[in-house]
Amino acid sequence: MAAAATGILSHTTALAQGKSKIRLAFIGVGMRGRNHVALALRRDDIDVVAICDTQESSLASCRKQFQKANKKLPKEYTGGEDAYKKMLDQEKLDAVVIATPWQFHKPQAVDAMKAGLYVGCEVIAGLTVDDHWEVVKTSEQTGKPYMTLENVCYRRDVMAVLNMVRQQLFGELIHLEGGYQHDLRGVLFNNGTQPYGGGVEYGPKAFSEAQWRTQFNIDQDGDLYPTHGLGPLMHYTKINHGNRMTNMVSFSSKARGLADYVQKQSPGHPNAKIHYKNGDVTTTLINCANGETLLLSHDVHLPRPYSLGFRVQGTDGLWMDVSNTIYIEGKSAKDDVWDNADEWLKKYDHPLWAKYANDAAGAGHGGMDWFVFNGFIEAVKQNRQTPIDVYDSVSMSVITPLSTQSLAEGNKSVEIPDFTNGKWKERKDVFALDDSGF
C-alpha cells in the first residue's frame, strides 16, 4: 500500500504481500558490516547472496563467518569503489545493508533504492544537507524505504523510558539531553594490524576505522556522530510525528585531545603535530516546534568512561542515565531524593524487550543490534515501512553538516530542514508501537 503523498510504503501494508525469506546483500563487510552478517547468519529467513568490499582482509574474515555457520558462501564483488554497482546490476535482491565509511553511504543508498531495494544503512546518511535531501527524494520517487540502523533507539533502558514517557510518568516533556560521549582515541589510532590501539597511525598505515574516520576529525569541526543521542530523543518528543526540530546552534571547544594522546603514546611522532580541526567537545542546542529543547554532546577525544548522557525531564520528574537515577514527584520513595532507576526500568520494561529478549540474547551492544536489524528485516519481509523511516533517518543525521555550518558562521543559529514538507503535523507516531516482529 503506497502512502499517497509520497509513494513510500505505509506502516500498514498487507502482510499477504510478504515473503518468508528474503535475498540480502551487504555493501561493506568490515567490522561493523560483519556484525550485521553474524545476525543474518542466525536466521532462517535470510539468504545472504552477495557481499561487496574493497579489502581482501574483510572479505576473508567474512568468508570464515559463513564457513563456521555452515552456510553457502555468497558471491563476492570487489576491485574498486564502484564494485557494488555491478552487484546491484547482476544480483536479484530484496534489500541491502550498507556498512561502509560515511562518505560512501549516500551514493550507495541512492543507487540501491533506484535498483528497487530496501536500504538499511549505518549512520551517517550523507555529508551535506543536499545529500540528505537526495536520500529523501530518491526514497519518495522510488517508493523504497530507507532506514538508518541506529541501534541505541532500541537500547533496553532507552525503550523502557520511552514506555514511561508514553504513559506520561514524566508529565509534559520540557528538556532532553543525549550524545556520543565515548573515548575513541584507540579507535582513531592503531598500529595497522589491530582495530583498537597499539599504535598512533591513521589512514593507509592503519587498520579498520582509523583508515578513514580519523580524517574527518582532522578536516571538520562539528558534531560528527549525532544519531546515538538524537535518535532516542526524537522518539521521546515525537519528532516528525506531531513535532519537529526547528533550529539549532553549536559550540565547540578547543582541540587538544588527539594530539596529546599521540604525544603520550609516541613522543615526537608526526601525528602529534597535526592540527585537528574537530573540537574535543561539541555541544548543540536544538529548538522544537512544541517548545522542548534538546541538548547534544559529541565528546570522543578525551579520557572518559562511555556514556551517552541521556536526560529526559518533564513537569513531573526526570531520568538521568549517567547516574542511573529517576525521580518522579509524588511517586519516588522520598521527596527530592533520587530513586535508583533499576526498579523503574524493570517495571516499565518495553513490551518488545519483554517479548523478544531471548531472541536478542548474545547479539551485539547488549542485544540492541538484534532489534534494529530485526526491525529492518521484518519490514522487508512484510513489504512495509521500516520502523525508522527515511524522514527520521535524515533528521537525526543532518545535524552533522548543520553543526559544522553553525560553527563556521560563528555559532550562528541555523534552520533545520523539514524533510517531511509539512507532513509532520499529521504523521502518526509509530516507533515501537507494533509487536509484529519489530
Short mmCIF file of C-alpha atoms in Angstrom, two decimals, residues 87-379:
data_model
loop_
_atom_site.label_atom_id
_atom_site.label_comp_id
_atom_site.label_asym_id
_atom_site.label_seq_id
_atom_site.Cartn_x
_atom_site.Cartn_y
_atom_site.Cartn_z
CA MET A 87 26.41 -6.32 -7.69
CA LEU A 88 23.21 -4.25 -7.87
CA ASP A 89 23.02 -4.89 -11.61
CA GLN A 90 23.69 -8.62 -11.53
CA GLU A 91 22.00 -9.92 -8.37
CA LYS A 92 18.32 -10.42 -7.74
CA LEU A 93 17.91 -8.83 -4.31
CA ASP A 94 15.26 -7.60 -1.91
CA ALA A 95 17.47 -5.43 0.28
CA VAL A 96 20.99 -4.26 1.04
CA VAL A 97 22.75 -3.39 4.27
CA ILE A 98 25.37 -0.65 3.90
CA ALA A 99 28.24 -0.51 6.40
CA THR A 100 30.94 1.39 4.53
CA PRO A 101 32.77 4.61 5.51
CA TRP A 102 30.47 7.63 5.81
CA GLN A 103 31.45 9.25 2.52
CA PHE A 104 30.03 6.31 0.55
CA HIS A 105 26.64 6.00 2.26
CA LYS A 106 24.67 8.48 0.17
CA PRO A 107 25.66 7.32 -3.33
CA GLN A 108 25.39 3.65 -2.41
CA ALA A 109 21.98 4.11 -0.79
CA VAL A 110 20.66 6.17 -3.69
CA ASP A 111 21.84 3.61 -6.23
CA ALA A 112 20.33 0.75 -4.21
CA MET A 113 16.94 2.43 -3.94
CA LYS A 114 17.00 3.16 -7.66
CA ALA A 115 17.66 -0.56 -8.16
CA GLY A 116 14.39 -1.22 -6.34
CA LEU A 117 15.81 -2.32 -3.00
CA TYR A 118 15.15 -1.63 0.65
CA VAL A 119 18.15 0.09 2.23
CA GLY A 120 19.38 -0.43 5.79
CA CYS A 121 22.31 1.95 6.25
CA GLU A 122 24.69 2.56 9.08
CA VAL A 123 24.92 6.16 10.26
CA ILE A 124 25.60 8.79 8.71
CA ALA A 125 23.06 9.35 5.84
CA GLY A 126 25.18 11.93 4.00
CA LEU A 127 27.92 14.52 4.34
CA THR A 128 25.97 17.59 3.21
CA VAL A 129 22.43 18.90 3.61
CA ASP A 130 21.92 18.30 -0.11
CA ASP A 131 22.99 14.67 0.37
CA HIS A 132 20.18 14.23 2.90
CA TRP A 133 17.61 15.77 0.56
CA GLU A 134 18.75 13.44 -2.22
CA VAL A 135 18.23 10.40 0.01
CA VAL A 136 14.70 11.60 0.84
CA LYS A 137 13.74 12.41 -2.74
CA THR A 138 15.10 9.11 -4.03
CA SER A 139 13.11 7.17 -1.43
CA GLU A 140 9.98 9.12 -2.34
CA GLN A 141 10.48 8.71 -6.08
CA THR A 142 11.26 5.01 -5.95
CA GLY A 143 8.88 4.11 -3.13
CA LYS A 144 11.70 2.20 -1.43
CA PRO A 145 12.20 2.61 2.32
CA TYR A 146 15.50 3.79 3.77
CA MET A 147 16.36 3.04 7.39
CA THR A 148 19.27 4.31 9.43
CA LEU A 149 20.38 1.37 11.56
CA GLU A 150 20.51 3.40 14.78
CA ASN A 151 20.77 0.73 17.43
CA VAL A 152 20.60 2.96 20.53
CA CYS A 153 16.94 3.63 19.75
CA TYR A 154 16.48 0.00 20.85
CA ARG A 155 18.64 0.02 23.98
CA ARG A 156 16.68 -1.62 26.76
CA ASP A 157 16.73 1.27 29.24
CA VAL A 158 16.07 3.76 26.44
CA MET A 159 12.97 1.83 25.42
CA ALA A 160 11.78 1.43 29.00
CA VAL A 161 11.97 5.19 29.38
CA LEU A 162 10.08 5.55 26.08
CA ASN A 163 7.39 3.38 27.66
CA MET A 164 7.37 5.67 30.70
CA VAL A 165 7.17 8.76 28.51
CA ARG A 166 4.17 7.36 26.66
CA GLN A 167 2.48 6.61 29.98
CA GLN A 168 3.20 10.22 30.99
CA LEU A 169 5.24 9.32 34.07
CA PHE A 170 7.42 12.38 33.46
CA GLY A 171 4.46 14.65 32.67
CA GLU A 172 4.85 17.06 29.77
CA LEU A 173 8.39 16.87 28.39
CA ILE A 174 10.46 20.05 28.69
CA HIS A 175 14.18 19.37 28.18
CA LEU A 176 16.12 16.34 26.96
CA GLU A 177 19.82 15.54 26.58
CA GLY A 178 21.90 12.88 24.90
CA GLY A 179 25.08 12.49 22.94
CA TYR A 180 28.07 10.45 21.99
CA GLN A 181 30.48 10.53 24.92
CA HIS A 182 32.98 7.80 24.20
CA ASP A 183 36.77 7.73 24.27
CA LEU A 184 37.58 6.90 20.63
CA ARG A 185 41.31 7.59 20.74
CA GLY A 186 42.08 3.88 20.45
CA VAL A 187 39.65 3.65 17.52
CA LEU A 188 41.07 6.65 15.67
CA PHE A 189 44.66 5.43 16.00
CA ASN A 190 46.18 1.94 15.90
CA ASN A 191 49.24 0.01 14.79
CA GLY A 192 47.91 -1.11 11.43
CA THR A 193 47.28 -4.71 12.46
CA GLN A 194 44.61 -4.44 15.16
CA PRO A 195 41.43 -2.33 15.25
CA TYR A 196 41.96 -0.71 18.64
CA GLY A 197 45.11 1.00 19.82
CA GLY A 198 48.61 -0.44 19.87
CA GLY A 199 49.95 2.50 17.86
CA VAL A 200 49.29 6.02 16.61
CA GLU A 201 48.77 5.53 12.87
CA TYR A 202 45.75 6.55 10.82
CA GLY A 203 44.92 6.50 7.12
CA PRO A 204 46.65 3.98 4.81
CA LYS A 205 49.02 2.84 7.56
CA ALA A 206 46.16 2.00 9.91
CA PHE A 207 43.54 -0.73 10.22
CA SER A 208 39.72 -0.64 10.28
CA GLU A 209 38.01 2.68 11.17
CA ALA A 210 41.30 4.51 11.68
CA GLN A 211 41.81 4.22 7.93
CA TRP A 212 39.05 6.77 7.28
CA ARG A 213 37.31 8.07 10.40
CA THR A 214 40.29 9.97 11.81
CA GLN A 215 40.48 12.17 8.72
CA PHE A 216 37.04 13.61 9.49
CA ASN A 217 38.38 14.79 12.84
CA ILE A 218 41.28 16.47 11.08
CA ASP A 219 39.18 18.18 8.43
CA GLN A 220 35.86 19.05 10.04
CA ASP A 221 34.66 20.83 13.17
CA GLY A 222 31.18 19.75 14.22
CA ASP A 223 29.10 17.02 15.82
CA LEU A 224 30.33 14.16 13.66
CA TYR A 225 28.13 11.47 15.23
CA PRO A 226 24.79 12.82 16.48
CA THR A 227 22.44 9.91 15.93
CA HIS A 228 23.18 7.81 19.04
CA GLY A 229 22.00 10.64 21.24
CA LEU A 230 19.40 12.23 19.00
CA GLY A 231 17.58 9.13 17.75
CA PRO A 232 16.03 8.26 21.13
CA LEU A 233 15.30 11.93 21.91
CA MET A 234 13.38 12.20 18.64
CA HIS A 235 11.19 9.28 19.63
CA TYR A 236 10.54 10.73 23.09
CA THR A 237 9.45 14.07 21.61
CA LYS A 238 7.66 12.65 18.53
CA ILE A 239 9.87 14.46 16.03
CA ASN A 240 8.37 14.16 12.51
CA HIS A 241 5.25 12.69 14.12
CA GLY A 242 3.44 15.73 15.52
CA ASN A 243 6.57 17.72 16.32
CA ARG A 244 9.71 18.86 14.52
CA MET A 245 13.13 20.35 15.19
CA THR A 246 13.19 23.96 14.02
CA ASN A 247 16.64 25.45 14.56
CA MET A 248 19.94 24.78 16.31
CA VAL A 249 23.25 26.26 17.38
CA SER A 250 26.57 24.55 18.07
CA PHE A 251 29.62 25.40 20.15
CA SER A 252 32.95 23.60 20.02
CA SER A 253 35.84 23.56 22.47
CA LYS A 254 39.48 23.79 21.50
CA ALA A 255 41.04 20.64 20.07
CA ARG A 256 43.83 19.20 22.19
CA GLY A 257 42.89 15.61 22.99
CA LEU A 258 44.08 13.73 19.89
CA ALA A 259 47.46 15.44 19.60
CA ASP A 260 48.01 14.97 23.32
CA TYR A 261 47.15 11.28 23.03
CA VAL A 262 49.60 10.71 20.18
CA GLN A 263 52.36 12.58 22.01
CA LYS A 264 51.86 10.50 25.15
CA GLN A 265 51.78 7.23 23.20
CA SER A 266 54.68 8.04 20.88
CA PRO A 267 56.61 11.20 21.83
CA GLY A 268 57.69 13.22 18.81
CA HIS A 269 55.51 11.33 16.34
CA PRO A 270 54.44 13.49 13.36
CA ASN A 271 50.77 12.80 14.09
CA ALA A 272 51.14 14.72 17.35
CA LYS A 273 51.82 17.86 15.32
CA ILE A 274 48.66 17.68 13.19
CA HIS A 275 46.09 20.43 13.62
CA TYR A 276 42.93 18.50 14.44
CA LYS A 277 40.08 20.77 13.46
CA ASN A 278 37.30 18.99 15.35
CA GLY A 279 36.92 20.38 18.86
CA ASP A 280 37.23 17.93 21.71
CA VAL A 281 33.71 18.64 22.97
CA THR A 282 30.97 19.90 20.66
CA THR A 283 27.65 20.97 22.17
CA THR A 284 24.49 21.52 20.13
CA LEU A 285 21.22 23.03 21.39
CA ILE A 286 18.05 22.37 19.38
CA ASN A 287 14.60 24.01 19.50
CA CYS A 288 11.44 22.02 18.80
CA ALA A 289 8.15 23.26 17.39
CA ASN A 290 6.29 22.11 20.51
CA GLY A 291 8.64 24.02 22.82
CA GLU A 292 11.08 21.35 24.03
CA THR A 293 14.85 21.89 23.97
CA LEU A 294 17.31 19.13 23.06
CA LEU A 295 20.98 19.21 24.04
CA LEU A 296 23.53 17.04 22.21
CA SER A 297 27.16 16.41 23.12
CA HIS A 298 29.94 14.97 20.96
CA ASP A 299 32.89 14.08 23.20
CA VAL A 300 35.27 11.44 21.81
CA HIS A 301 38.85 12.82 22.06
CA LEU A 302 39.44 12.81 25.82
CA PRO A 303 39.82 10.13 28.51
CA ARG A 304 36.37 9.26 29.82
CA PRO A 305 34.18 6.23 30.53
CA TYR A 306 31.49 5.53 27.94
CA SER A 307 28.21 7.35 28.41
CA LEU A 308 25.50 8.72 26.14
CA GLY A 309 24.42 11.20 28.78
CA PHE A 310 20.66 10.79 28.46
CA ARG A 311 18.37 13.09 30.42
CA VAL A 312 14.60 13.14 29.97
CA GLN A 313 12.93 15.87 32.03
CA GLY A 314 9.29 16.85 32.29
CA THR A 315 6.82 18.57 34.57
CA ASP A 316 6.58 15.51 36.86
CA GLY A 317 10.16 14.27 37.02
CA LEU A 318 13.22 13.09 35.14
CA TRP A 319 15.59 10.24 34.27
CA MET A 320 19.38 10.55 34.02
CA ASP A 321 21.31 7.59 32.67
CA VAL A 322 24.80 8.61 33.83
CA SER A 323 23.78 8.27 37.48
CA ASN A 324 21.15 5.59 36.69
CA THR A 325 18.58 7.59 38.62
CA ILE A 326 14.91 8.56 38.30
CA TYR A 327 12.83 10.99 40.28
CA ILE A 328 9.05 11.18 39.89
CA GLU A 329 7.34 13.77 42.06
CA GLY A 330 4.83 12.18 44.39
CA LYS A 331 5.82 8.65 43.37
CA SER A 332 9.51 8.37 44.27
CA ALA A 333 10.34 6.88 47.66
CA LYS A 334 11.32 10.22 49.19
CA ASP A 335 10.75 13.84 48.23
CA ASP A 336 13.69 15.42 46.42
CA VAL A 337 15.73 12.20 46.66
CA TRP A 338 16.78 10.15 43.66
CA ASP A 339 15.50 6.61 43.17
CA ASN A 340 17.83 4.04 41.68
CA ALA A 341 16.49 3.63 38.16
CA ASP A 342 16.70 -0.17 38.06
CA GLU A 343 13.32 -0.88 39.64
CA TRP A 344 11.57 1.71 37.46
CA LEU A 345 13.19 0.34 34.30
CA LYS A 346 12.26 -3.22 35.25
CA LYS A 347 8.67 -2.24 35.98
CA TYR A 348 8.30 -0.36 32.69
CA ASP A 349 10.36 -2.71 30.53
CA HIS A 350 9.21 -2.13 26.97
CA PRO A 351 6.84 -4.83 25.64
CA LEU A 352 9.14 -5.53 22.69
CA TRP A 353 12.03 -6.32 25.03
CA ALA A 354 9.79 -8.43 27.23
CA LYS A 355 8.72 -10.40 24.15
CA TYR A 356 11.99 -10.72 22.22
CA ALA A 357 14.76 -10.58 24.85
CA ASN A 358 15.62 -14.26 24.34
CA ASP A 359 15.91 -13.77 20.59
CA ALA A 360 18.26 -10.83 21.16
CA ALA A 361 20.46 -12.68 23.65
CA GLY A 362 24.08 -12.76 22.53
CA ALA A 363 23.68 -10.04 19.90
CA GLY A 364 25.96 -7.00 19.89
CA HIS A 365 25.68 -3.99 22.20
CA GLY A 366 23.61 -5.81 24.79
CA GLY A 367 21.07 -7.09 22.30
CA MET A 368 20.01 -3.81 20.74
CA ASP A 369 21.80 -4.74 17.50
CA TRP A 370 19.35 -7.62 17.12
CA PHE A 371 16.36 -5.29 17.46
CA VAL A 372 17.46 -2.74 14.88
CA PHE A 373 18.47 -5.43 12.39
CA ASN A 374 15.31 -7.42 13.03
CA GLY A 375 13.14 -4.33 12.56
CA PHE A 376 14.68 -3.76 9.15
CA ILE A 377 14.42 -7.40 8.07
CA GLU A 378 10.80 -7.73 9.20
CA ALA A 379 9.89 -4.60 7.23
#
